[in-house]
mmCIF file of C-alpha atoms in Angstrom:
data_model
loop_
_atom_site.group_PDB
_atom_site.id
_atom_site.type_symbol
_atom_site.label_atom_id
_atom_site.label_comp_id
_atom_site.label_asym_id
_atom_site.label_seq_id
_atom_site.Cartn_x
_atom_site.Cartn_y
_atom_site.Cartn_z
ATOM 1 C CA MET A 275 0.000 0.000 0.000
ATOM 2 C CA ASP A 276 1.268 3.463 -0.877
ATOM 3 C CA ALA A 277 2.047 5.930 1.871
ATOM 4 C CA PRO A 278 -0.490 8.757 2.134
ATOM 5 C CA LEU A 279 0.282 11.972 0.326
ATOM 6 C CA TRP A 280 1.517 14.912 2.376
ATOM 7 C CA THR A 281 -1.660 16.805 1.478
ATOM 8 C CA GLU A 282 -3.765 13.964 2.902
ATOM 9 C CA THR A 283 -1.729 13.652 6.094
ATOM 10 C CA HIS A 284 -1.857 17.398 6.741
ATOM 11 C CA ALA A 285 -5.333 18.095 5.368
ATOM 12 C CA PRO A 286 -7.305 20.529 7.515
ATOM 13 C CA GLY A 287 -10.185 19.432 9.684
ATOM 14 C CA LEU A 288 -13.287 21.551 10.127
ATOM 15 C CA ASP A 289 -11.783 23.187 13.216
ATOM 16 C CA ASP A 290 -8.761 24.274 11.149
ATOM 17 C CA LEU A 291 -10.757 26.292 8.615
ATOM 18 C CA PRO A 292 -9.909 29.993 9.011
ATOM 19 C CA GLN A 293 -13.427 31.240 8.133
ATOM 20 C CA PRO A 294 -15.709 30.948 11.218
ATOM 21 C CA GLU A 295 -18.983 31.206 9.267
ATOM 22 C CA VAL A 296 -17.883 28.460 6.868
ATOM 23 C CA ARG A 297 -16.861 26.279 9.816
ATOM 24 C CA ASP A 298 -20.267 26.764 11.446
ATOM 25 C CA ARG A 299 -22.262 26.053 8.287
ATOM 26 C CA LEU A 300 -20.293 22.925 7.475
ATOM 27 C CA ARG A 301 -20.581 21.685 11.058
ATOM 28 C CA ARG A 302 -24.371 22.080 10.766
ATOM 29 C CA ALA A 303 -24.231 19.999 7.572
ATOM 30 C CA VAL A 304 -22.469 17.234 9.543
ATOM 31 C CA ASP A 305 -25.171 17.263 12.211
ATOM 32 C CA GLU A 306 -28.040 17.603 9.737
ATOM 33 C CA PRO A 307 -26.996 16.451 6.225
ATOM 34 C CA MET A 308 -28.063 18.837 3.489
ATOM 35 C CA ASN A 309 -27.053 19.593 -0.067
ATOM 36 C CA LEU A 310 -24.555 22.457 -0.300
ATOM 37 C CA VAL A 311 -23.102 24.861 -2.834
ATOM 38 C CA VAL A 312 -19.677 25.930 -1.561
ATOM 39 C CA GLN A 313 -18.772 29.029 -3.527
ATOM 40 C CA GLY A 314 -15.715 31.227 -3.574
ATOM 41 C CA PRO A 315 -12.662 32.392 -5.493
ATOM 42 C CA PRO A 316 -9.985 29.986 -6.726
ATOM 43 C CA GLY A 317 -7.564 28.716 -4.093
ATOM 44 C CA VAL A 318 -9.698 29.669 -1.093
ATOM 45 C CA GLY A 319 -9.949 26.057 0.122
ATOM 46 C CA LYS A 320 -13.376 24.942 -1.099
ATOM 47 C CA THR A 321 -12.295 21.382 -1.884
ATOM 48 C CA ALA A 322 -10.268 21.047 1.328
ATOM 49 C CA ALA A 323 -13.263 22.288 3.335
ATOM 50 C CA VAL A 324 -15.567 19.756 1.681
ATOM 51 C CA ARG A 325 -13.114 16.937 2.378
ATOM 52 C CA ALA A 326 -12.951 18.076 6.020
ATOM 53 C CA LEU A 327 -16.751 17.932 6.117
ATOM 54 C CA ALA A 328 -16.754 14.371 4.773
ATOM 55 C CA HIS A 329 -14.065 13.198 7.184
ATOM 56 C CA GLU A 330 -16.058 14.617 10.069
ATOM 57 C CA ALA A 331 -19.383 13.208 8.831
ATOM 58 C CA HIS A 332 -18.403 9.667 7.815
ATOM 59 C CA ALA A 333 -16.828 6.829 9.744
ATOM 60 C CA ASP A 334 -15.518 5.514 6.404
ATOM 61 C CA PRO A 335 -14.809 8.573 4.228
ATOM 62 C CA GLU A 336 -12.753 6.504 1.793
ATOM 63 C CA ASN A 337 -15.971 4.779 0.706
ATOM 64 C CA ASP A 338 -18.657 7.322 1.586
ATOM 65 C CA LEU A 339 -17.046 10.314 -0.153
ATOM 66 C CA ILE A 340 -17.228 10.316 -3.938
ATOM 67 C CA GLU A 341 -15.430 13.184 -5.672
ATOM 68 C CA LEU A 342 -15.965 14.135 -9.295
ATOM 69 C CA ASN A 343 -13.981 17.034 -10.684
ATOM 70 C CA VAL A 344 -16.354 18.097 -13.421
ATOM 71 C CA ALA A 345 -13.785 20.209 -15.253
ATOM 72 C CA ASP A 346 -11.369 17.262 -15.439
ATOM 73 C CA PHE A 347 -14.136 14.938 -16.576
ATOM 74 C CA PHE A 348 -15.174 17.113 -19.513
ATOM 75 C CA ASN A 349 -11.551 17.917 -20.469
ATOM 76 C CA ARG A 350 -10.686 14.231 -20.924
ATOM 77 C CA THR A 351 -11.339 12.062 -23.927
ATOM 78 C CA LYS A 352 -13.979 9.356 -23.682
ATOM 79 C CA LYS A 353 -11.237 6.744 -23.836
ATOM 80 C CA GLN A 354 -9.438 8.356 -20.876
ATOM 81 C CA ILE A 355 -12.672 8.474 -18.882
ATOM 82 C CA ARG A 356 -13.458 4.801 -19.562
ATOM 83 C CA ALA A 357 -9.896 3.831 -18.563
ATOM 84 C CA ASP A 358 -10.069 5.693 -15.230
ATOM 85 C CA PRO A 359 -10.322 3.052 -12.459
ATOM 86 C CA ARG A 360 -12.894 5.193 -10.607
ATOM 87 C CA PHE A 361 -15.291 5.019 -13.552
ATOM 88 C CA GLU A 362 -14.563 1.790 -15.419
ATOM 89 C CA GLN A 363 -17.025 -0.282 -13.374
ATOM 90 C CA PHE A 364 -19.845 2.069 -14.408
ATOM 91 C CA LEU A 365 -18.826 2.387 -18.050
ATOM 92 C CA ASP A 366 -17.588 -1.089 -18.954
ATOM 93 C CA GLY A 367 -18.828 -2.009 -22.427
ATOM 94 C CA ARG A 368 -20.358 1.400 -23.098
ATOM 95 C CA SER A 369 -18.026 2.746 -25.771
ATOM 96 C CA ARG A 370 -20.642 4.672 -27.740
ATOM 97 C CA MET A 371 -21.821 6.934 -24.918
ATOM 98 C CA ALA A 372 -21.506 10.706 -25.153
ATOM 99 C CA LYS A 373 -19.469 12.338 -22.358
ATOM 100 C CA ARG A 374 -22.566 13.879 -20.767
ATOM 101 C CA ASP A 375 -24.161 10.414 -20.693
ATOM 102 C CA MET A 376 -21.000 8.958 -19.178
ATOM 103 C CA ILE A 377 -20.870 11.417 -16.281
ATOM 104 C CA ASN A 378 -24.624 11.088 -15.809
ATOM 105 C CA ARG A 379 -24.278 7.303 -15.551
ATOM 106 C CA VAL A 380 -21.358 7.582 -13.112
ATOM 107 C CA LEU A 381 -23.369 10.016 -11.007
ATOM 108 C CA LYS A 382 -26.567 7.919 -11.033
ATOM 109 C CA GLU A 383 -24.709 4.712 -10.203
ATOM 110 C CA SER A 384 -22.673 6.376 -7.445
ATOM 111 C CA ALA A 385 -25.796 7.919 -5.912
ATOM 112 C CA GLY A 386 -27.602 4.580 -6.138
ATOM 113 C CA TYR A 387 -25.113 2.686 -3.969
ATOM 114 C CA ALA A 388 -25.925 2.347 -0.295
ATOM 115 C CA PRO A 389 -23.682 4.244 2.127
ATOM 116 C CA MET A 390 -20.955 2.093 3.684
ATOM 117 C CA SER A 391 -20.780 3.558 7.185
ATOM 118 C CA GLY A 392 -23.913 5.435 8.052
ATOM 119 C CA GLU A 393 -27.168 6.804 6.802
ATOM 120 C CA TYR A 394 -25.810 8.742 3.839
ATOM 121 C CA LYS A 395 -22.829 9.263 1.543
ATOM 122 C CA THR A 396 -21.441 12.504 0.136
ATOM 123 C CA ILE A 397 -20.979 13.169 -3.575
ATOM 124 C CA VAL A 398 -18.824 16.191 -4.377
ATOM 125 C CA LEU A 399 -19.054 17.856 -7.764
ATOM 126 C CA ASP A 400 -15.952 20.026 -7.834
ATOM 127 C CA ASN A 401 -15.559 22.963 -10.244
ATOM 128 C CA ALA A 402 -19.253 22.820 -11.092
ATOM 129 C CA GLU A 403 -19.138 25.989 -13.164
ATOM 130 C CA SER A 404 -18.059 23.637 -15.982
ATOM 131 C CA ILE A 405 -21.353 21.682 -15.915
ATOM 132 C CA ARG A 406 -23.480 22.224 -19.001
ATOM 133 C CA GLU A 407 -27.178 22.974 -18.568
ATOM 134 C CA ASP A 408 -28.381 19.625 -19.967
ATOM 135 C CA PHE A 409 -26.274 17.785 -17.386
ATOM 136 C CA GLN A 410 -27.519 20.098 -14.644
ATOM 137 C CA GLN A 411 -31.082 19.079 -15.511
ATOM 138 C CA ALA A 412 -30.081 15.421 -15.175
ATOM 139 C CA LEU A 413 -28.262 16.209 -11.906
ATOM 140 C CA ARG A 414 -31.425 17.825 -10.549
ATOM 141 C CA ARG A 415 -33.333 14.587 -11.143
ATOM 142 C CA VAL A 416 -30.609 12.484 -9.485
ATOM 143 C CA MET A 417 -30.629 14.833 -6.485
ATOM 144 C CA GLU A 418 -34.398 14.389 -6.165
ATOM 145 C CA GLN A 419 -34.245 10.591 -6.459
ATOM 146 C CA HIS A 420 -31.441 10.062 -3.927
ATOM 147 C CA HIS A 421 -32.031 12.834 -1.379
ATOM 148 C CA ARG A 422 -32.474 10.382 1.506
ATOM 149 C CA THR A 423 -29.127 8.599 1.135
ATOM 150 C CA THR A 424 -26.900 11.107 -0.624
ATOM 151 C CA GLN A 425 -25.622 14.528 0.335
ATOM 152 C CA PHE A 426 -24.613 16.473 -2.767
ATOM 153 C CA VAL A 427 -21.915 19.106 -2.304
ATOM 154 C CA ILE A 428 -21.172 21.350 -5.243
ATOM 155 C CA THR A 429 -18.111 23.599 -5.321
ATOM 156 C CA THR A 430 -17.923 26.487 -7.729
ATOM 157 C CA ARG A 431 -16.270 29.810 -8.400
ATOM 158 C CA GLN A 432 -19.379 30.980 -10.263
ATOM 159 C CA PRO A 433 -22.659 29.978 -8.597
ATOM 160 C CA SER A 434 -24.578 32.007 -11.186
ATOM 161 C CA LYS A 435 -23.690 29.308 -13.749
ATOM 162 C CA LEU A 436 -25.819 26.807 -11.829
ATOM 163 C CA ILE A 437 -29.441 26.574 -12.913
ATOM 164 C CA PRO A 438 -31.998 27.863 -10.372
ATOM 165 C CA PRO A 439 -33.420 24.372 -9.630
ATOM 166 C CA ILE A 440 -29.942 23.209 -8.519
ATOM 167 C CA ARG A 441 -29.325 26.331 -6.422
ATOM 168 C CA SER A 442 -32.755 25.980 -4.803
ATOM 169 C CA ARG A 443 -31.932 22.411 -3.677
ATOM 170 C CA CYS A 444 -28.681 23.450 -1.981
ATOM 171 C CA PHE A 445 -27.778 25.521 1.042
ATOM 172 C CA PRO A 446 -25.264 28.203 -0.044
ATOM 173 C CA VAL A 447 -21.914 28.331 1.745
ATOM 174 C CA PRO A 448 -20.045 31.459 0.638
ATOM 175 C CA MET A 449 -16.339 30.963 1.214
ATOM 176 C CA PRO A 450 -14.421 34.237 1.055
ATOM 177 C CA ALA A 451 -10.675 34.386 1.117
ATOM 178 C CA PRO A 452 -9.558 34.513 4.754
ATOM 179 C CA ASP A 453 -8.207 37.812 5.956
ATOM 180 C CA ASP A 454 -4.626 38.164 7.227
ATOM 181 C CA GLU A 455 -5.696 37.894 10.875
ATOM 182 C CA ALA A 456 -7.455 34.566 10.273
ATOM 183 C CA LEU A 457 -4.411 33.186 8.478
ATOM 184 C CA GLU A 458 -2.088 34.166 11.306
ATOM 185 C CA ALA A 459 -4.295 32.565 13.975
#
């Protein structure tokens, strides 16, 4: 087994986040799972905060946290997506699928699996500003179908690019860049 990456070993927990309001909102989402849109400028720590949320919420975050970087997914070729070990089980034998159908299938199948260590799992859609409107409509339906067993967390730099039905199903978590005082603390 490979040694953990430095970024995994030293990843922040919820208590380490320098933005008190973000900490409080994410802690509430641990206690009472809800869909979230974590929004803020690049490099502010959106993905790290969401991972901290999942590690706090799940006894088995390795299996109950599913991360999909939407920008990476749509920037890859279909062959690269099918060859990715995270997706091959969902896409085996489906060589004629369009990319939007591929990610939709991965999302539906991931949401359909039972949580491994509790009542729900967390699916993170990172860099969601890259999601096209037709996929957002499909995502809306998946969110409706699996709301009891799946917490959807969407990170984005541009929440205005999300369709209103997605935004209305998620609690907004604005994540501003921390000020100098917060960073020094």
